[in-house]
mmCIF file of C-alpha atoms and ligand atoms in Angstrom:
data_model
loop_
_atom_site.group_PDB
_atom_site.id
_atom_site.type_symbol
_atom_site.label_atom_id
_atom_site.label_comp_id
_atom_site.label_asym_id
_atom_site.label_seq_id
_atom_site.Cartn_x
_atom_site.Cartn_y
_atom_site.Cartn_z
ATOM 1 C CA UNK A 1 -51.816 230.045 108.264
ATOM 2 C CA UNK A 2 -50.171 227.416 110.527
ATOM 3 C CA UNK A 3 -46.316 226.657 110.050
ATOM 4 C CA UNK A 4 -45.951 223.012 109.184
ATOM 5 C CA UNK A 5 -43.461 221.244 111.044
ATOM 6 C CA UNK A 6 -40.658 221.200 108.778
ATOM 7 C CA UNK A 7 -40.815 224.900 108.639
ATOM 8 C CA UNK A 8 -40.476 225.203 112.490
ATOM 9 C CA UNK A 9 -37.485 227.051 113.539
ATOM 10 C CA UNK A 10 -36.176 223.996 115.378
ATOM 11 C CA UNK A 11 -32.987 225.859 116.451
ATOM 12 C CA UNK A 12 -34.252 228.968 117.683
ATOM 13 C CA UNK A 13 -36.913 226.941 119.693
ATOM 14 C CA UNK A 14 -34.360 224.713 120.690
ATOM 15 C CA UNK A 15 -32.100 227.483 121.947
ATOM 16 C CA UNK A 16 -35.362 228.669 123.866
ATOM 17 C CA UNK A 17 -35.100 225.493 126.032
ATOM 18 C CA UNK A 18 -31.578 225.352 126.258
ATOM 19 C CA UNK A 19 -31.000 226.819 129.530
ATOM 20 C CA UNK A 20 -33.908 224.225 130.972
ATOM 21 C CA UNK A 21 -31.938 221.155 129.623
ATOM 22 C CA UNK A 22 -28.821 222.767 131.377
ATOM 23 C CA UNK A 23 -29.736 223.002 134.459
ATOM 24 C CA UNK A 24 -31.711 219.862 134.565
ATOM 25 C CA UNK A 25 -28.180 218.346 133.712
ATOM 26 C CA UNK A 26 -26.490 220.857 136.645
ATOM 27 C CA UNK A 27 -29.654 219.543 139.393
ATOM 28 C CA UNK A 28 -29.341 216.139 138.479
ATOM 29 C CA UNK A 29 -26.202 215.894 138.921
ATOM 30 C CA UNK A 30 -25.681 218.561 141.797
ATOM 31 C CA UNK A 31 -28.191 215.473 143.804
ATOM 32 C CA UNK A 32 -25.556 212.581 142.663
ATOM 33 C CA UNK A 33 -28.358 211.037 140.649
ATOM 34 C CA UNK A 34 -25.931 209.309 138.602
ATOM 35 C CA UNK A 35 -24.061 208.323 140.917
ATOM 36 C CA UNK A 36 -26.626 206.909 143.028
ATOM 37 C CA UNK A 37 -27.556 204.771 140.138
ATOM 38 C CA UNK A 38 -23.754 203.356 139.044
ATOM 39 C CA UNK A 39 -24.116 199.650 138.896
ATOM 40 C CA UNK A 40 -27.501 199.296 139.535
ATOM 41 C CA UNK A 41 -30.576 197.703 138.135
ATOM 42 C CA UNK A 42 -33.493 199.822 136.994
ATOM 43 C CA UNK A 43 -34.700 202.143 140.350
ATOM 44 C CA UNK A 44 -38.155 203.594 140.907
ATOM 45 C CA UNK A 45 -38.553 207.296 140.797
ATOM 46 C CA UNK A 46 -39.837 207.037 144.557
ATOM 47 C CA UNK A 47 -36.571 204.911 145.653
ATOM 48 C CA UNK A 48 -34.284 207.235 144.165
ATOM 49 C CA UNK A 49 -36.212 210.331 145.982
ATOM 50 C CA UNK A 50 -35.719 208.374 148.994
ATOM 51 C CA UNK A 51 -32.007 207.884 148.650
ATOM 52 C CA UNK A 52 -31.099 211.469 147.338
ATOM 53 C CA UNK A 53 -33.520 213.172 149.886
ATOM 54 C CA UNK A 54 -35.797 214.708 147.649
ATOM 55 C CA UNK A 55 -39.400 215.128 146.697
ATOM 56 C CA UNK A 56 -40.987 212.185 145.170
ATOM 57 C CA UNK A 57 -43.567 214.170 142.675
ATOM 58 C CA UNK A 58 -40.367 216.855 141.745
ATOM 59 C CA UNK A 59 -37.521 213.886 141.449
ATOM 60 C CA UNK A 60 -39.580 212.158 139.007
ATOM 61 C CA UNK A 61 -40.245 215.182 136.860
ATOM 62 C CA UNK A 62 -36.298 215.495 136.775
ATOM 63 C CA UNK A 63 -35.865 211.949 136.242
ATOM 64 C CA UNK A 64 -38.029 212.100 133.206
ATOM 65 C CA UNK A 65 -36.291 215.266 132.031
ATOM 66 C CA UNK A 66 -33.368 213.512 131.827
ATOM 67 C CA UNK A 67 -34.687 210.673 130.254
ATOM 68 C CA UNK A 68 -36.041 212.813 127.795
ATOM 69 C CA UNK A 69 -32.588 214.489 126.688
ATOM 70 C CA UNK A 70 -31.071 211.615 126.353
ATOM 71 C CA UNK A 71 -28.717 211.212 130.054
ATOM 72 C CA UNK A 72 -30.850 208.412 131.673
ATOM 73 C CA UNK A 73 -32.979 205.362 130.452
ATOM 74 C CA UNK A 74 -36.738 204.986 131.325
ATOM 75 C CA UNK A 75 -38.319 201.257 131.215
ATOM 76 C CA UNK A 76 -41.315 199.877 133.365
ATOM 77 C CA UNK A 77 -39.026 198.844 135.948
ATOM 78 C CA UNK A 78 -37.364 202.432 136.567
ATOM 79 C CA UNK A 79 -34.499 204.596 135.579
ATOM 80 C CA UNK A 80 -31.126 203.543 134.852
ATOM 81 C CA UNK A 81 -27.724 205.156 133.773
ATOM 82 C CA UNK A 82 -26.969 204.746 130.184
ATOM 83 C CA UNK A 83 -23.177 203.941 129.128
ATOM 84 C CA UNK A 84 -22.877 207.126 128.574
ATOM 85 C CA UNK A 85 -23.890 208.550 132.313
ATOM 86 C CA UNK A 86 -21.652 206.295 134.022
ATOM 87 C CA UNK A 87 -18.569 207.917 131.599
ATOM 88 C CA UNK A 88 -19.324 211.113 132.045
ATOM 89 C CA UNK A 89 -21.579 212.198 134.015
ATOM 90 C CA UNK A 90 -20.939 209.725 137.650
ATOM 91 C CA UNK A 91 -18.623 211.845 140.020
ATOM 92 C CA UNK A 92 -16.082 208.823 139.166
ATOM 93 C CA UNK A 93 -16.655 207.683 135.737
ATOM 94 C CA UNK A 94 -13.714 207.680 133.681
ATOM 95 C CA UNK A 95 -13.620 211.118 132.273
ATOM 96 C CA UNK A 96 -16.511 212.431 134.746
ATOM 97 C CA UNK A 97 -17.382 215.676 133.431
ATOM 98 C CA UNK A 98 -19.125 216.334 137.116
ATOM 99 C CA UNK A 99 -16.654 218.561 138.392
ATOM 100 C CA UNK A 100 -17.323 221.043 135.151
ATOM 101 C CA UNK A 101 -21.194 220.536 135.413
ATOM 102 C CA UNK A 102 -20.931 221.697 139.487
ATOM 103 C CA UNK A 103 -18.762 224.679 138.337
ATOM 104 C CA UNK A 104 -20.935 225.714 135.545
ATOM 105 C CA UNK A 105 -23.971 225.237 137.775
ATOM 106 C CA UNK A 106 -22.442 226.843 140.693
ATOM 107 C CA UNK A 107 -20.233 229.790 139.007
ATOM 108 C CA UNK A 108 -21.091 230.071 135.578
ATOM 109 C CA UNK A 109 -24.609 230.131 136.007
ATOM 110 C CA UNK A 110 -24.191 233.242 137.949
ATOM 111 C CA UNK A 111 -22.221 234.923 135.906
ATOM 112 C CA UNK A 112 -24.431 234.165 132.784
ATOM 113 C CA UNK A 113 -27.877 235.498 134.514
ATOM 114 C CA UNK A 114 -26.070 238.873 134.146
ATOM 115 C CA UNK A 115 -25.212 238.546 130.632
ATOM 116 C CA UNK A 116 -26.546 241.720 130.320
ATOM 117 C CA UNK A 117 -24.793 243.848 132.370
ATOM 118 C CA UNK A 118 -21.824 242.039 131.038
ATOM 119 C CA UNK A 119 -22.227 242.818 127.771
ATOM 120 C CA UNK A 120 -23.845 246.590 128.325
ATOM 121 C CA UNK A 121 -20.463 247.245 130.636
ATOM 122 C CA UNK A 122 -18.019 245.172 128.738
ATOM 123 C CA UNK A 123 -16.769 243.503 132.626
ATOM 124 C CA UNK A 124 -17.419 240.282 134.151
ATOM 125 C CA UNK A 125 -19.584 240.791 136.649
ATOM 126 C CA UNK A 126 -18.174 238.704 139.732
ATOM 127 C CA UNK A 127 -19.397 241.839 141.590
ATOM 128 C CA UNK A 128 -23.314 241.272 140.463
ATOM 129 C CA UNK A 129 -22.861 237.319 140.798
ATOM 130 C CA UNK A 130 -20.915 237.387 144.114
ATOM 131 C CA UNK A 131 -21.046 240.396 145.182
ATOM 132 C CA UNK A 132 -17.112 241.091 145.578
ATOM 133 C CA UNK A 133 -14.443 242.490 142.661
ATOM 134 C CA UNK A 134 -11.738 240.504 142.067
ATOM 135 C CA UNK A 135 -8.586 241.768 140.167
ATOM 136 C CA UNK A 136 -7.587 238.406 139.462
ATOM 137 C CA UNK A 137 -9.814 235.556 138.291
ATOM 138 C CA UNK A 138 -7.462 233.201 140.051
ATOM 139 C CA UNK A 139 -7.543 234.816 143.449
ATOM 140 C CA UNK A 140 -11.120 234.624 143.643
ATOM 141 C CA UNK A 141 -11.473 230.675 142.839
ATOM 142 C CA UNK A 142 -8.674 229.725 145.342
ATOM 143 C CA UNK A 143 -9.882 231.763 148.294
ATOM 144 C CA UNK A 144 -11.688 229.465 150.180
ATOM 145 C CA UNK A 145 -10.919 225.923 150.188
ATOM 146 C CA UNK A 146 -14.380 224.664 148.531
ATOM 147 C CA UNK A 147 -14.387 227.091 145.654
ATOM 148 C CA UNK A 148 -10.474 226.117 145.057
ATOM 149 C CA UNK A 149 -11.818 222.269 145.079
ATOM 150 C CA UNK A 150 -14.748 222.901 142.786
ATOM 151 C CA UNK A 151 -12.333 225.008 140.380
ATOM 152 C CA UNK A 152 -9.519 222.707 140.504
ATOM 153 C CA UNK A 153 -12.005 219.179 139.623
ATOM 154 C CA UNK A 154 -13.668 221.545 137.011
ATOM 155 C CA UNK A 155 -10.525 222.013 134.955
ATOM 156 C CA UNK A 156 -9.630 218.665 135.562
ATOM 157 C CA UNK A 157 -12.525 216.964 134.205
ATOM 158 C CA UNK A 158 -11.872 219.328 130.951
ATOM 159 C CA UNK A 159 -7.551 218.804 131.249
ATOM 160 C CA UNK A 160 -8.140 214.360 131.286
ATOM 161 C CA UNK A 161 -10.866 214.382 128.913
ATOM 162 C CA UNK A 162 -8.755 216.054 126.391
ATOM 163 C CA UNK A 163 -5.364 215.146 127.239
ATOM 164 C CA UNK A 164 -4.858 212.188 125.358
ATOM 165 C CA UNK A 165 -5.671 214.523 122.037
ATOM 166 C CA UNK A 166 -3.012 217.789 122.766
ATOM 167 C CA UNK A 167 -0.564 214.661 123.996
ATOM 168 C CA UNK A 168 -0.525 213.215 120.441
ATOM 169 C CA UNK A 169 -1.110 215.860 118.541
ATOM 170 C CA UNK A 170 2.423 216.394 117.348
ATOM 171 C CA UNK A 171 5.115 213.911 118.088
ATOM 172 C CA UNK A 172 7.263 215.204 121.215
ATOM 173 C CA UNK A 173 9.515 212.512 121.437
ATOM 174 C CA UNK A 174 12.314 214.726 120.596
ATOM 175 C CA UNK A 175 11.889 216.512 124.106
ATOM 176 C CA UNK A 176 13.640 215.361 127.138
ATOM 177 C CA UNK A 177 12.161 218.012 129.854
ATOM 178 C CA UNK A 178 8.648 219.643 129.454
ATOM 179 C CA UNK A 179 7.076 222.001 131.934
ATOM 180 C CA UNK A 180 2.985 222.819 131.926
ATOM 181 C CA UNK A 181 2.983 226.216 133.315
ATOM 182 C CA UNK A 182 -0.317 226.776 134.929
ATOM 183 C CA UNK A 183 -0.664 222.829 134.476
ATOM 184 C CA UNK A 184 -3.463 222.465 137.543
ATOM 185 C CA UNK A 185 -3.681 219.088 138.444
ATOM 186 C CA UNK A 186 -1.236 217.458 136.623
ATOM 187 C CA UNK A 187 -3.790 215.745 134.284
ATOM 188 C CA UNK A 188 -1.790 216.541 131.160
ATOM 189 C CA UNK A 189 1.437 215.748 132.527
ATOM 190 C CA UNK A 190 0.260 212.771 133.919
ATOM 191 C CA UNK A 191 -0.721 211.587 130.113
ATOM 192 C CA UNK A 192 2.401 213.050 128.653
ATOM 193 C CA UNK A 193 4.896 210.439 130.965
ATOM 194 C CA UNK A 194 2.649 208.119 129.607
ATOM 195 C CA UNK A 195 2.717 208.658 126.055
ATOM 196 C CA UNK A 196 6.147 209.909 126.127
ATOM 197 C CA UNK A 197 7.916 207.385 128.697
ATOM 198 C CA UNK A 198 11.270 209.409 128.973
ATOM 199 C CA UNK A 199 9.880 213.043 128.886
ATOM 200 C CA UNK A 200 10.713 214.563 132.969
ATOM 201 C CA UNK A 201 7.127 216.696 133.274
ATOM 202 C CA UNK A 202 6.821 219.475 135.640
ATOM 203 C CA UNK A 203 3.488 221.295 136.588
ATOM 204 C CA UNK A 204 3.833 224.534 137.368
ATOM 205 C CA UNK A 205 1.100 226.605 138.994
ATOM 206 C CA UNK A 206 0.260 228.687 142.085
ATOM 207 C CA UNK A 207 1.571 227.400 145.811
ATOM 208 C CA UNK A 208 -2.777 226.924 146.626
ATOM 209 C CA UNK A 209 -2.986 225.126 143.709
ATOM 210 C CA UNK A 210 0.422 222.577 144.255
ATOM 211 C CA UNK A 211 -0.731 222.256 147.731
ATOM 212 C CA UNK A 212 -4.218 220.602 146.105
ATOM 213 C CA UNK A 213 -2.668 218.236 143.753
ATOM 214 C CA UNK A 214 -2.189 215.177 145.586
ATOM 215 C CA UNK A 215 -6.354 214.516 145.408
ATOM 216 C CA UNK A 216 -5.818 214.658 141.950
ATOM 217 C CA UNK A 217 -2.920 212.396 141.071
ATOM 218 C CA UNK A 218 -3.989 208.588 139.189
ATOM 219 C CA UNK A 219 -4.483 205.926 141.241
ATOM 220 C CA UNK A 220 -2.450 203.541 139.760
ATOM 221 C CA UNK A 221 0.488 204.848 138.774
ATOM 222 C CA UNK A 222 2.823 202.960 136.062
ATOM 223 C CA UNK A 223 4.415 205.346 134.645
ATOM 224 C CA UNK A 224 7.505 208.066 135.681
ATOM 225 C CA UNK A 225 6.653 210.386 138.125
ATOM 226 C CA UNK A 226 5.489 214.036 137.571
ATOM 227 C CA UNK A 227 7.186 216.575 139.353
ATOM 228 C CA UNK A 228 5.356 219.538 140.809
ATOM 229 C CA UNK A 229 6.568 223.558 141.186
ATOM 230 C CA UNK A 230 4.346 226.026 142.854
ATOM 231 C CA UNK A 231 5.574 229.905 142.107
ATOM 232 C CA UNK A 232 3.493 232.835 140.009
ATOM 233 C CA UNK A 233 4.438 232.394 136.221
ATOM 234 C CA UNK A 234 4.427 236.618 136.158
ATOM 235 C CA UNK A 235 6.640 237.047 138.922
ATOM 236 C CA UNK A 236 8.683 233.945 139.887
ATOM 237 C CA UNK A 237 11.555 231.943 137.770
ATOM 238 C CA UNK A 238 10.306 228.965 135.679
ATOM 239 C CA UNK A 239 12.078 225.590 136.036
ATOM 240 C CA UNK A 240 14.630 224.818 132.720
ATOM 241 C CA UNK A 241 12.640 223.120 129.993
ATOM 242 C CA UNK A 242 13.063 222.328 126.429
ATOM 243 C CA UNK A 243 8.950 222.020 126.006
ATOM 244 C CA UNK A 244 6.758 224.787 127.646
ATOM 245 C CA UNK A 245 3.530 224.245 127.929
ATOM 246 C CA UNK A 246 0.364 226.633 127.809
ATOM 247 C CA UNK A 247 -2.984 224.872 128.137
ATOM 248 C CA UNK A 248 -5.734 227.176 128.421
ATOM 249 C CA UNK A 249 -3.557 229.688 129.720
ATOM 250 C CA UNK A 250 -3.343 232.439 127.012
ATOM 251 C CA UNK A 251 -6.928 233.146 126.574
ATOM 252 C CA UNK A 252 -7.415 233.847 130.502
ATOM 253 C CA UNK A 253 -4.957 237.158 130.532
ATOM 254 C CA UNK A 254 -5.281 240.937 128.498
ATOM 255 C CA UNK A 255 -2.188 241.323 126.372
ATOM 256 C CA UNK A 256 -0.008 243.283 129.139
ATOM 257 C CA UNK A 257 0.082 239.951 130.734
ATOM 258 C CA UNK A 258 0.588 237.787 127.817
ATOM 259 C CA UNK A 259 3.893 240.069 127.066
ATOM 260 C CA UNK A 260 5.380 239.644 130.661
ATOM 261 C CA UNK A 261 4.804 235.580 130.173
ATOM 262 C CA UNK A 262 5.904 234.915 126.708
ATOM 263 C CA UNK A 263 8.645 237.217 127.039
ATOM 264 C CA UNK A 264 10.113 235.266 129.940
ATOM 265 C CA UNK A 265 9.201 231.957 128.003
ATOM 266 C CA UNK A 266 10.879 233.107 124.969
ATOM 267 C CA UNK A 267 14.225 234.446 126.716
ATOM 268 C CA UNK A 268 14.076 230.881 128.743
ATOM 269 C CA UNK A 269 14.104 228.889 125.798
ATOM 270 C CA UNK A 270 17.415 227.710 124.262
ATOM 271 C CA UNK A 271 17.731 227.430 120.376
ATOM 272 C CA UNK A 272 15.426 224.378 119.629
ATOM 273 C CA UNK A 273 13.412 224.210 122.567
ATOM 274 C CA UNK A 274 9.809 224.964 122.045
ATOM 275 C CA UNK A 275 6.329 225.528 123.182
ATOM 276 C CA UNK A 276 3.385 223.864 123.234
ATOM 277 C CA UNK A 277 -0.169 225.960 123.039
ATOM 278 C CA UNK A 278 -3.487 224.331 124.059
ATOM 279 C CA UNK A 279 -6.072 226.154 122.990
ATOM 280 C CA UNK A 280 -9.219 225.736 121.284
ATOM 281 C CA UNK A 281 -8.542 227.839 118.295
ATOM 282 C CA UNK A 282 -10.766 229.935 116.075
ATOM 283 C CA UNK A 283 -11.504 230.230 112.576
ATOM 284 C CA UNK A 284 -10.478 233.147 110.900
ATOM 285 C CA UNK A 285 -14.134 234.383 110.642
ATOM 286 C CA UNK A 286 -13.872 233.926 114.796
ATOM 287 C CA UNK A 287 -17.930 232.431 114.456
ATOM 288 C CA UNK A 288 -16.444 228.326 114.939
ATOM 289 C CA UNK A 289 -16.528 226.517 117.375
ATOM 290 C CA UNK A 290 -19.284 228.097 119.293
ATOM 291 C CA UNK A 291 -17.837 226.435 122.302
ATOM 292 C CA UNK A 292 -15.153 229.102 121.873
ATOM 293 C CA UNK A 293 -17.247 231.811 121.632
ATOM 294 C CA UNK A 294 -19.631 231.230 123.753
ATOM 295 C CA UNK A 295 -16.724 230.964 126.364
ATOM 296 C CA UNK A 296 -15.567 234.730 125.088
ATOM 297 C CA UNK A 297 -18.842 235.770 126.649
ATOM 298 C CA UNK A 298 -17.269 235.344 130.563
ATOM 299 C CA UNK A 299 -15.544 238.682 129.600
ATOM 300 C CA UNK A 300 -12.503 237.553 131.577
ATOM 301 C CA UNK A 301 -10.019 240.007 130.229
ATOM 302 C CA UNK A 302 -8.237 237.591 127.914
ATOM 303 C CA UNK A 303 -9.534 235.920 124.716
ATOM 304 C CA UNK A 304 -9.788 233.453 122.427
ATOM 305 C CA UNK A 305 -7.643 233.128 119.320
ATOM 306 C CA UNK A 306 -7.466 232.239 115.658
ATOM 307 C CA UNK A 307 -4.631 230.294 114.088
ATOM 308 C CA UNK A 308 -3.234 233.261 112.497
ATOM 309 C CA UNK A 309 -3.430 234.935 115.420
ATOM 310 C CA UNK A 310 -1.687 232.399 117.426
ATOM 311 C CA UNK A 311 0.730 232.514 114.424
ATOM 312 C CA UNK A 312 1.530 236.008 114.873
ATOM 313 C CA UNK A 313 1.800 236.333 118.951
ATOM 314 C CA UNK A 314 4.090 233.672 118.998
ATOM 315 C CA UNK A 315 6.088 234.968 116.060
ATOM 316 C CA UNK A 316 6.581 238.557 117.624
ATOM 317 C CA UNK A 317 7.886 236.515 120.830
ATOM 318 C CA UNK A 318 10.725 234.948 119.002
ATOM 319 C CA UNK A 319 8.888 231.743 117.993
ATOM 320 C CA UNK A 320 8.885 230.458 114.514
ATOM 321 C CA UNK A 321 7.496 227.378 112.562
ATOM 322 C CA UNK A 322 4.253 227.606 114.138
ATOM 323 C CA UNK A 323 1.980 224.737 113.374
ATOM 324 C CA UNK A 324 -1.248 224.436 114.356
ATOM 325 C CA UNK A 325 -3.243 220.793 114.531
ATOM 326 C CA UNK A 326 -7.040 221.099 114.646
ATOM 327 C CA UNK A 327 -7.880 218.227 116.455
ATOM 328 C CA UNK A 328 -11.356 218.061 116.207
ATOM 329 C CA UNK A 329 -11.386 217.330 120.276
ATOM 330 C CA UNK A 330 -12.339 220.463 122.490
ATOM 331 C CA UNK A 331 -8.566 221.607 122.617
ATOM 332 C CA UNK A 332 -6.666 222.369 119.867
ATOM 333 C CA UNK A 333 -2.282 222.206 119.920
ATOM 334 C CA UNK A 334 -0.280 224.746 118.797
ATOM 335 C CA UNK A 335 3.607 223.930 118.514
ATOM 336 C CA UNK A 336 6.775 226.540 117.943
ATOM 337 C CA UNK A 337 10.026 226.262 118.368
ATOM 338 C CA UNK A 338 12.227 229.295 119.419
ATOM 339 C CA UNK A 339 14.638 230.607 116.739
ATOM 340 C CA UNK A 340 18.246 229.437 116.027
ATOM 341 C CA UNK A 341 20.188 232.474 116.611
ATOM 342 C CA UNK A 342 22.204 231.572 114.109
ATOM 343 C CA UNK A 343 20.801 231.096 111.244
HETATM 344 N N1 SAM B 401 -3.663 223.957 132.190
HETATM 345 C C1 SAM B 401 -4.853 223.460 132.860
HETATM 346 C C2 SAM B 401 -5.850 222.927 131.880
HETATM 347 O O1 SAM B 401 -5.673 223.080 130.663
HETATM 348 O O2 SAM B 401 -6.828 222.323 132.329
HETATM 349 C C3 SAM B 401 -5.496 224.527 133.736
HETATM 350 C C4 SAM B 401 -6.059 225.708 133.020
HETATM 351 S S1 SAM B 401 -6.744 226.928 134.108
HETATM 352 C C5 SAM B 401 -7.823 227.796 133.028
HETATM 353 C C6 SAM B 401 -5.400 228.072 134.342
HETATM 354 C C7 SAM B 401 -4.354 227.600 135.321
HETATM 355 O O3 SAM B 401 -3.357 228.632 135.442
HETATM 356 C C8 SAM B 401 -4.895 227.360 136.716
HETATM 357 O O4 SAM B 401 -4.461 226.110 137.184
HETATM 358 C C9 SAM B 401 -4.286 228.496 137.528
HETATM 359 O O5 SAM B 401 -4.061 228.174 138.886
HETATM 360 C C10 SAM B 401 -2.991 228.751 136.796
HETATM 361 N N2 SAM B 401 -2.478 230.084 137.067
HETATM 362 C C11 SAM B 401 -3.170 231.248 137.076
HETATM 363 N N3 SAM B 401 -2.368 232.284 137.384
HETATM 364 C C12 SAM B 401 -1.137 231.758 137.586
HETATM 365 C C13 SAM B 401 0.111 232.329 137.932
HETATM 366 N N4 SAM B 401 0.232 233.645 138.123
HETATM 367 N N5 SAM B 401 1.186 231.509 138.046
HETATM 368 C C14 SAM B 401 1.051 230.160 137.846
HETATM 369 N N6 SAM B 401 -0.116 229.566 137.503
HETATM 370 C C15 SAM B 401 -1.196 230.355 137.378
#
């Protein structure tokens, strides 16, 4: 008896595919296909192999690959970036997403063909993918200048995209000082001064990473200027702050970790002061979003949260009136303020 369509399971055969849409997304743009066609008319498969240095017969079976998910358009006269390519997926589109495509291409790919492993052994397997250990996730991206690059545009594709959503997500005009500790390329703190005009921002995040930050900074810059601290959040002091802020920070570390940087947070802040979690936070089942969970699967030796689990590490740290906005973006904020010893 055949299956009529309707009966099809579309997701499981969907799911099949998955990884072939993926990395027809990663090649594509690994060749600066989009880019290649910004502001241009309709180009021939054969022109486009031409200008990207590729095989005519094996560029046009990519071209209509992505034509066929959706990321290009396909008339007579050729292909051509929809609105949505030149966004996203052009190396300098507006919220270009290309710096997180290259890095899941280029290091999460790797690390997912040995899912396996992973999950049999309970590790990441850097070793299996890259053939070295690495104690620290961190040490291993900013070794060598390219990786630190590729890392670095990665989370800031991810940090501008969303930063306009954990910005506004409570109202912070109350704060004066604010501090993003482990804030990367400033892309946060670059939309905080500009939502909040008289909030003093300081990113603070490894010496490799400060010493990266000026490829990163806005072109045009109208608003106050961001100020930038390298040090080690575990080991160094923290510049004074009434708002501390942890954007995809917690999830990265075990617990051990967690304790030695909320602890110092905590004993930093003065009555009133709080702290600011970005996070993409779980529901209590920990099943939504997927996004989440399929992230979990990188076995880094952290992990991700839900809201009354946020609740209740912040609370044992000394921070109360957690509340916790869902924003329906890919990062969700969670604010606390630090107890008023007296009451
Ligand atoms: N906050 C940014 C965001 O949301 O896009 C970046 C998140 S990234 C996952 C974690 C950041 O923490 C990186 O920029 C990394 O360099 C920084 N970091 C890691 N270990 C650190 C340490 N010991 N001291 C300071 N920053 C650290």
């Amino acid at each position: 008896v055949s299956q009529s369509a309707s009966k099809l399971p579309s997701k499981i055969l969907e799911l099949m595919d998955g990884f072939r849409a993926s990395k027809a997304l990663f090649v594509a743009s690994k060749l600066k296909i989009f880019d290649h066609l910004k502001d241009k008319g309709p180009i021939k498969a054969v022109d486009i192999a031409n200008g990207v240095g590729t095989s005519v017969c094996g560029t046009e079976r990519l071209l209509d690959a992505c034509a066929s998910l959706g990321l290009l358009e396909k008339t007579p006269q050729g292909y051509s970036n929809n609105d949505s390519a030149n966004t996203y997926l052009t190396s300098d589109g507006k919220y270009s997403l290309h710096g997180y495509i290259i890095h899941s291409n280029d290091h999460l790919w790797p690390l997912f063909t040995n899912l396996e492993y992973a999950v049999k052994e309970g590790s990441r397997q850097n070793h299996r993918a890259f053939g070295k250990k690495a104690d620290d996730l961190f040490k291993d991206y900013y070794h060598s200048q390219e990786v630190k690059q590729r890392f670095m545009a990665a989370m800031h594709s991810i940090a501008h995209l969303t930063a306009r959503d954990v910005a506004t997500a409570f109202d912070l005009s109350q704060f004066k000082s604010a501090c993003d500790l482990g804030g990367c390329t400033g892309a946060l703190a670059y939309e905080l001064v500009q939502v909040y005009p008289n909030l003093k921002v300081t990113v603070f995040d490894l010496p490799e990473v400060i010493a990266n930050t000026s490829f990163f900074q806005p072109s045009e810059q109208h608003t106050a200027p961001v100020t930038f601290v390298s040090g080690d959040f575990f080991k160094d002091d923290l510049p004074e702050a009434d708002l501390y802020i942890l954007s995809r920070v917690l999830h990265d570390w075990p617990d051990e970790k967690i304790h030695v940087l909320l602890s110092k947070i905590s004993a930093l802040c003065k009555p009133g002061s709080a702290l600011l979690v970005a996070e993409t936070v779980l529901d209590e089942q920990k099943i939504h979003p997927s996004v989440a969970v399929l992230q979990s699967l990188s076995m880094t030796e952290g992990k991700q949260r839900s809201s009354s689990e946020y609740k209740q590490l912040l609370e044992k740290y000394g921070f109360t009136d957690v509340q916790i906005k869902i924003t329906g973006s890919l990062l969700d904020a969670v604010l606390c303020f630090k107890k008023n010893l007296s009451l």
